[in-house]
Amino acid sequence: MNKLRIGLPSKGRLAEQAEELFKQAGLSFRRQPRSLFALVGELPIEVTFLRTEDIPVLCAEGAIDMGVTGSDLVAESGSDLVTRMSLGVGKCRLAVCVPEDSHIRAPAELSGCRVATSFPRVTAQYLRRHVSQVHLVPLSGSVEIMVALGVAEAIVDLVETGSTLAANQLRVLDEIGRYETVLIQNRQPRDPEMADRVARRLEGIVIARSYSLLEYNIPRNKLSEAERVTPGFNSPTVSALEDPAWCAVRAMVRRSEVMQVMEQLEEVGASAILEIPISNCRL
Ligand code: PRP
């Protein structure tokens, strides 16, 4: 059987995040300097290091069976692919931006403007819905300086923290879409079972990263109230305590909500509330 081929970003933050995620999921590989290939230990998987923007089309064309890339790049490629899962990183939005002091207040007012972007396909689709006449300036990068260079009156670019916009005196006029890092797969992977195995392993890590386990004791007569605060991933686990008036509860809680949930549990009457990190899971 042919080895499953997975394409990972060759450089940048996404490359580091993908390597770390694969390592945690037991899909470790050793990358030799300047090499474009690596083998995953103990599993028939070959990793290829590619430009993040090429991963969607190379996956659709069958050069790789799965890949890690941005959903923005998947949308821009227009390729027929399966998005298996979000990887919980790289969240950003694609936005139409104009100078802070621009008179333009609505997308329709972009009529007659030049719009610079490295997302010409998604941008054209968006502009067709809002503007009658517009000139697209397709570029491969440094889009944020194009207004200052006099090449465009507006840009369409990714916004994460907003610091690039602020540094270039630009503001968001409209949001086109929200994107994040995803695991993609083509329609006919070389080894479908191995592809499923990879996806399940990564899913275990991605879910574990965004949840904690909360354990607490609660008087039985307050249990239903507490369960409303911690409904768990499927449902909470309730066990008996020696004191029949009390029980112990375990439930998964989104990490971002843990502090608030602990406070709510205290108010309901819970005690011995513990947050336990989860390193991996199968649900
Ligand atoms: C992206 C994007 C913006 C910037 C937005 O560039 O093109 O320039 O990030 O992030 P911010 O809102 O946090 O400032 P990236 O750093 O990925 O490099 P690129 O210019 O090569 O696309």
GROMACS .gro file of C-alpha atoms and ligand atoms in nm:
model
  305
    1MET     CA    1   0.000   0.000   0.000
    2ASN     CA    2   0.124   0.350  -0.085
    3LYS     CA    3   0.217   0.569   0.210
    4LEU     CA    4  -0.031   0.840   0.307
    5ARG     CA    5   0.116   1.178   0.211
    6ILE     CA    6   0.055   1.481   0.431
    7GLY     CA    7   0.156   1.834   0.333
    8LEU     CA    8   0.265   2.068   0.610
    9PRO     CA    9   0.368   2.436   0.589
   10SER     CA   10   0.741   2.456   0.529
   11LYS     CA   11   0.806   2.773   0.732
   12GLY     CA   12   0.663   3.032   0.966
   13ARG     CA   13   0.447   3.013   1.275
   14LEU     CA   14   0.206   2.770   1.114
   15ALA     CA   15   0.493   2.528   1.043
   16GLU     CA   16   0.591   2.528   1.412
   17GLN     CA   17   0.231   2.491   1.529
   18ALA     CA   18   0.166   2.202   1.289
   19GLU     CA   19   0.484   2.019   1.391
   20GLU     CA   20   0.397   2.057   1.760
   21LEU     CA   21   0.041   1.935   1.704
   22PHE     CA   22   0.160   1.631   1.507
   23LYS     CA   23   0.416   1.550   1.777
   24GLN     CA   24   0.152   1.561   2.050
   25ALA     CA   25  -0.070   1.335   1.840
   26GLY     CA   26   0.207   1.074   1.820
   27LEU     CA   27   0.287   1.165   1.458
   28SER     CA   28   0.646   1.272   1.515
   29PHE     CA   29   0.893   1.319   1.233
   30ARG     CA   30   1.249   1.442   1.210
   31ARG     CA   31   1.303   1.710   0.953
   32GLN     CA   32   1.653   1.729   0.807
   33PRO     CA   33   1.776   2.078   0.720
   34ARG     CA   34   1.664   2.178   0.370
   35SER     CA   35   1.486   1.847   0.312
   36LEU     CA   36   1.132   1.863   0.176
   37PHE     CA   37   1.035   1.516   0.301
   38ALA     CA   38   1.022   1.335   0.633
   39LEU     CA   39   0.881   1.003   0.750
   40VAL     CA   40   0.649   0.965   1.047
   41GLY     CA   41   0.791   0.712   1.293
   42GLU     CA   42   0.610   0.376   1.309
   43LEU     CA   43   0.329   0.470   1.070
   44PRO     CA   44   0.321   0.455   0.688
   45ILE     CA   45   0.301   0.832   0.649
   46GLU     CA   46   0.523   1.066   0.448
   47VAL     CA   47   0.530   1.436   0.534
   48THR     CA   48   0.605   1.690   0.259
   49PHE     CA   49   0.694   2.050   0.345
   50LEU     CA   50   0.524   2.294   0.112
   51ARG     CA   51   0.426   2.657   0.077
   52THR     CA   52   0.109   2.699   0.280
   53GLU     CA   53  -0.073   2.861  -0.015
   54ASP     CA   54   0.009   2.567  -0.245
   55ILE     CA   55  -0.122   2.302  -0.006
   56PRO     CA   56  -0.493   2.323  -0.113
   57VAL     CA   57  -0.425   2.280  -0.485
   58LEU     CA   58  -0.158   2.012  -0.433
   59CYS     CA   59  -0.404   1.822  -0.214
   60ALA     CA   60  -0.684   1.852  -0.469
   61GLU     CA   61  -0.446   1.734  -0.743
   62GLY     CA   62  -0.346   1.429  -0.538
   63ALA     CA   63   0.022   1.515  -0.481
   64ILE     CA   64  -0.064   1.495  -0.111
   65ASP     CA   65  -0.364   1.325   0.051
   66MET     CA   66  -0.403   1.555   0.351
   67GLY     CA   67  -0.266   1.893   0.446
   68VAL     CA   68  -0.255   2.166   0.707
   69THR     CA   69  -0.333   2.511   0.573
   70GLY     CA   70  -0.557   2.815   0.624
   71SER     CA   71  -0.926   2.797   0.535
   72ASP     CA   72  -0.870   3.137   0.368
   73LEU     CA   73  -0.628   2.969   0.126
   74VAL     CA   74  -0.871   2.682   0.069
   75ALA     CA   75  -1.143   2.933  -0.021
   76GLU     CA   76  -0.905   3.129  -0.243
   77SER     CA   77  -0.789   2.816  -0.430
   78GLY     CA   78  -1.147   2.720  -0.516
   79SER     CA   79  -1.034   2.355  -0.504
   80ASP     CA   80  -1.271   2.067  -0.442
   81LEU     CA   81  -1.153   1.944  -0.101
   82VAL     CA   82  -1.286   1.800   0.222
   83THR     CA   83  -1.218   2.009   0.534
   84ARG     CA   84  -1.181   1.741   0.804
   85MET     CA   85  -1.143   1.969   1.103
   86SER     CA   86  -1.040   2.304   1.244
   87LEU     CA   87  -0.713   2.286   1.433
   88GLY     CA   88  -0.793   2.556   1.689
   89VAL     CA   89  -0.519   2.797   1.577
   90GLY     CA   90  -0.462   3.074   1.322
   91LYS     CA   91  -0.795   3.248   1.365
   92CYS     CA   92  -0.819   3.561   1.152
   93ARG     CA   93  -1.063   3.754   0.936
   94LEU     CA   94  -1.043   3.880   0.582
   95ALA     CA   95  -1.153   4.241   0.561
   96VAL     CA   96  -1.193   4.526   0.318
   97CYS     CA   97  -0.991   4.814   0.458
   98VAL     CA   98  -0.969   5.181   0.367
   99PRO     CA   99  -0.757   5.468   0.503
  100GLU     CA  100  -0.866   5.586   0.849
  101ASP     CA  101  -0.962   5.926   0.703
  102SER     CA  102  -1.135   5.788   0.392
  103HIS     CA  103  -1.481   5.923   0.310
  104ILE     CA  104  -1.590   5.567   0.217
  105ARG     CA  105  -1.842   5.442   0.474
  106ALA     CA  106  -2.007   5.146   0.297
  107PRO     CA  107  -1.887   4.876   0.054
  108ALA     CA  108  -2.110   5.010  -0.227
  109GLU     CA  109  -1.907   5.333  -0.217
  110LEU     CA  110  -1.602   5.138  -0.344
  111SER     CA  111  -1.743   5.177  -0.694
  112GLY     CA  112  -1.471   5.306  -0.926
  113CYS     CA  113  -1.194   5.230  -0.673
  114ARG     CA  114  -0.882   5.018  -0.711
  115VAL     CA  115  -0.866   4.733  -0.455
  116ALA     CA  116  -0.534   4.558  -0.386
  117THR     CA  117  -0.535   4.205  -0.250
  118SER     CA  118  -0.360   3.870  -0.241
  119PHE     CA  119  -0.706   3.707  -0.233
  120PRO     CA  120  -0.833   3.800  -0.581
  121ARG     CA  121  -1.082   3.515  -0.612
  122VAL     CA  122  -1.260   3.562  -0.277
  123THR     CA  123  -1.239   3.941  -0.317
  124ALA     CA  124  -1.393   3.932  -0.666
  125GLN     CA  125  -1.679   3.714  -0.537
  126TYR     CA  126  -1.741   3.962  -0.255
  127LEU     CA  127  -1.715   4.273  -0.472
  128ARG     CA  128  -1.957   4.131  -0.730
  129ARG     CA  129  -2.221   4.126  -0.457
  130HIS     CA  130  -2.160   4.485  -0.341
  131VAL     CA  131  -2.003   4.702  -0.608
  132SER     CA  132  -2.088   4.769  -0.971
  133GLN     CA  133  -1.743   4.867  -1.098
  134VAL     CA  134  -1.409   4.809  -0.934
  135HIS     CA  135  -1.051   4.746  -1.042
  136LEU     CA  136  -0.872   4.457  -0.869
  137VAL     CA  137  -0.494   4.475  -0.816
  138PRO     CA  138  -0.378   4.116  -0.748
  139LEU     CA  139  -0.055   4.088  -0.545
  140SER     CA  140   0.128   3.817  -0.356
  141GLY     CA  141   0.205   4.016  -0.040
  142SER     CA  142   0.272   4.351   0.133
  143VAL     CA  143  -0.083   4.453   0.049
  144GLU     CA  144  -0.105   4.680   0.353
  145ILE     CA  145   0.130   4.939   0.198
  146MET     CA  146  -0.051   4.964  -0.136
  147VAL     CA  147  -0.271   5.258  -0.037
  148ALA     CA  148   0.036   5.455   0.076
  149LEU     CA  149   0.210   5.363  -0.251
  150GLY     CA  150  -0.085   5.507  -0.445
  151VAL     CA  151  -0.166   5.172  -0.608
  152ALA     CA  152  -0.514   5.137  -0.454
  153GLU     CA  153  -0.782   5.322  -0.259
  154ALA     CA  154  -0.872   5.009  -0.058
  155ILE     CA  155  -0.723   4.672   0.027
  156VAL     CA  156  -0.855   4.329   0.116
  157ASP     CA  157  -0.623   4.163   0.366
  158LEU     CA  158  -0.613   3.933   0.665
  159VAL     CA  159  -0.657   4.095   1.004
  160GLU     CA  160  -0.554   3.913   1.318
  161THR     CA  161  -0.470   4.158   1.597
  162GLY     CA  162  -0.526   4.471   1.388
  163SER     CA  163  -0.174   4.603   1.447
  164THR     CA  164  -0.081   4.598   1.076
  165LEU     CA  165  -0.387   4.811   0.999
  166ALA     CA  166  -0.308   5.056   1.280
  167ALA     CA  167   0.056   5.085   1.167
  168ASN     CA  168  -0.062   5.175   0.816
  169GLN     CA  169  -0.346   5.409   0.923
  170LEU     CA  170  -0.613   5.182   0.780
  171ARG     CA  171  -0.953   5.083   0.919
  172VAL     CA  172  -1.189   4.793   0.852
  173LEU     CA  173  -1.476   4.886   0.622
  174ASP     CA  174  -1.635   4.541   0.609
  175GLU     CA  175  -1.557   4.184   0.705
  176ILE     CA  176  -1.558   3.932   0.421
  177GLY     CA  177  -1.506   3.613   0.618
  178ARG     CA  178  -1.353   3.441   0.920
  179TYR     CA  179  -1.085   3.181   0.871
  180GLU     CA  180  -0.856   2.949   1.067
  181THR     CA  181  -0.606   2.669   1.029
  182VAL     CA  182  -0.767   2.349   0.905
  183LEU     CA  183  -0.687   1.988   0.818
  184ILE     CA  184  -0.788   1.919   0.460
  185GLN     CA  185  -0.813   1.598   0.263
  186ASN     CA  186  -0.870   1.510  -0.100
  187ARG     CA  187  -1.161   1.296  -0.218
  188GLN     CA  188  -0.950   0.983  -0.283
  189PRO     CA  189  -0.667   0.954  -0.032
  190ARG     CA  190  -0.412   0.676  -0.091
  191ASP     CA  191  -0.491   0.516   0.245
  192PRO     CA  192  -0.837   0.624   0.370
  193GLU     CA  193  -0.807   0.427   0.696
  194MET     CA  194  -0.477   0.592   0.782
  195ALA     CA  195  -0.628   0.932   0.694
  196ASP     CA  196  -0.910   0.864   0.942
  197ARG     CA  197  -0.655   0.759   1.204
  198VAL     CA  198  -0.459   1.081   1.158
  199ALA     CA  199  -0.776   1.290   1.183
  200ARG     CA  200  -0.890   1.109   1.502
  201ARG     CA  201  -0.551   1.155   1.665
  202LEU     CA  202  -0.540   1.525   1.584
  203GLU     CA  203  -0.898   1.569   1.698
  204GLY     CA  204  -0.809   1.419   2.038
  205ILE     CA  205  -0.537   1.679   2.087
  206VAL     CA  206  -0.738   1.973   1.953
  207ILE     CA  207  -1.033   1.900   2.184
  208ALA     CA  208  -0.802   1.837   2.480
  209ARG     CA  209  -0.637   2.174   2.422
  210SER     CA  210  -0.962   2.364   2.442
  211TYR     CA  211  -1.117   2.182   2.740
  212SER     CA  212  -1.030   2.119   3.104
  213LEU     CA  213  -1.181   1.866   3.339
  214LEU     CA  214  -1.355   2.020   3.640
  215GLU     CA  215  -1.408   1.808   3.950
  216TYR     CA  216  -1.616   1.923   4.245
  217ASN     CA  217  -1.832   1.810   4.532
  218ILE     CA  218  -2.188   1.931   4.555
  219PRO     CA  219  -2.483   1.870   4.791
  220ARG     CA  220  -2.724   1.631   4.616
  221ASN     CA  221  -3.008   1.879   4.644
  222LYS     CA  222  -2.801   2.127   4.440
  223LEU     CA  223  -2.689   1.875   4.176
  224SER     CA  224  -2.933   1.972   3.902
  225GLU     CA  225  -2.844   2.338   3.946
  226ALA     CA  226  -2.471   2.256   3.922
  227GLU     CA  227  -2.527   2.035   3.618
  228ARG     CA  228  -2.680   2.331   3.439
  229VAL     CA  229  -2.352   2.518   3.498
  230THR     CA  230  -2.140   2.221   3.381
  231PRO     CA  231  -2.339   2.020   3.126
  232GLY     CA  232  -2.011   1.855   3.015
  233PHE     CA  233  -1.915   1.752   2.662
  234ASN     CA  234  -2.185   1.486   2.647
  235SER     CA  235  -2.301   1.479   3.009
  236PRO     CA  236  -2.124   1.510   3.345
  237THR     CA  237  -2.011   1.204   3.546
  238VAL     CA  238  -2.171   1.192   3.892
  239SER     CA  239  -2.038   0.962   4.166
  240ALA     CA  240  -2.154   0.892   4.518
  241LEU     CA  241  -1.959   1.017   4.822
  242GLU     CA  242  -1.951   0.855   5.164
  243ASP     CA  243  -2.180   1.128   5.294
  244PRO     CA  244  -2.510   1.047   5.113
  245ALA     CA  245  -2.607   1.414   5.117
  246TRP     CA  246  -2.316   1.493   4.883
  247CYS     CA  247  -2.190   1.372   4.545
  248ALA     CA  248  -1.886   1.431   4.324
  249VAL     CA  249  -1.910   1.560   3.968
  250ARG     CA  250  -1.663   1.553   3.678
  251ALA     CA  251  -1.734   1.749   3.364
  252MET     CA  252  -1.543   1.891   3.069
  253VAL     CA  253  -1.550   2.270   3.052
  254ARG     CA  254  -1.416   2.501   2.782
  255ARG     CA  255  -1.085   2.640   2.906
  256SER     CA  256  -1.191   2.992   2.820
  257GLU     CA  257  -1.491   2.956   3.054
  258VAL     CA  258  -1.325   2.777   3.347
  259MET     CA  259  -1.284   3.081   3.576
  260GLN     CA  260  -1.640   3.195   3.532
  261VAL     CA  261  -1.776   2.841   3.575
  262MET     CA  262  -1.576   2.792   3.899
  263GLU     CA  263  -1.727   3.109   4.040
  264GLN     CA  264  -2.078   3.002   3.941
  265LEU     CA  265  -2.022   2.659   4.100
  266GLU     CA  266  -1.911   2.821   4.424
  267GLU     CA  267  -2.228   3.029   4.425
  268VAL     CA  268  -2.438   2.714   4.376
  269GLY     CA  269  -2.265   2.554   4.678
  270ALA     CA  270  -1.988   2.340   4.529
  271SER     CA  271  -1.665   2.279   4.718
  272ALA     CA  272  -1.324   2.121   4.644
  273ILE     CA  273  -1.345   2.247   4.286
  274LEU     CA  274  -1.041   2.132   4.088
  275GLU     CA  275  -0.935   2.214   3.734
  276ILE     CA  276  -0.749   1.924   3.573
  277PRO     CA  277  -0.579   1.978   3.236
  278ILE     CA  278  -0.647   1.717   2.968
  279SER     CA  279  -0.357   1.624   2.742
  280ASN     CA  280  -0.544   1.395   2.505
  281CYS     CA  281  -0.891   1.246   2.467
  282ARG     CA  282  -1.118   1.024   2.259
  283LEU     CA  283  -1.482   1.117   2.279
  284PRP     C1  284  -0.082   3.882   0.764
  284PRP     C2  285  -0.170   3.978   0.688
  284PRP     C3  286  -0.150   4.109   0.757
  284PRP     C4  287  -0.116   4.067   0.899
  284PRP     C5  288  -0.234   4.090   0.989
  284PRP     O1  289   0.045   3.888   0.715
  284PRP     O2  290  -0.138   3.983   0.551
  284PRP     O3  291  -0.044   4.180   0.701
  284PRP     O4  292  -0.085   3.928   0.898
  284PRP     O5  293  -0.206   4.059   1.123
  284PRP     P1  294  -0.231   4.164   1.240
  284PRP     O6  295  -0.372   4.210   1.229
  284PRP     O7  296  -0.205   4.086   1.365
  284PRP     O8  297  -0.132   4.276   1.223
  284PRP     P2  298   0.154   3.777   0.754
  284PRP     O9  299   0.227   3.818   0.876
  284PRP    O10  300   0.089   3.643   0.760
  284PRP    O11  301   0.255   3.784   0.633
  284PRP     P3  302   0.228   3.815   0.478
  284PRP    O12  303   0.240   3.964   0.468
  284PRP    O13  304   0.337   3.742   0.410
  284PRP    O14  305   0.093   3.764   0.442
   0.00000   0.00000   0.00000
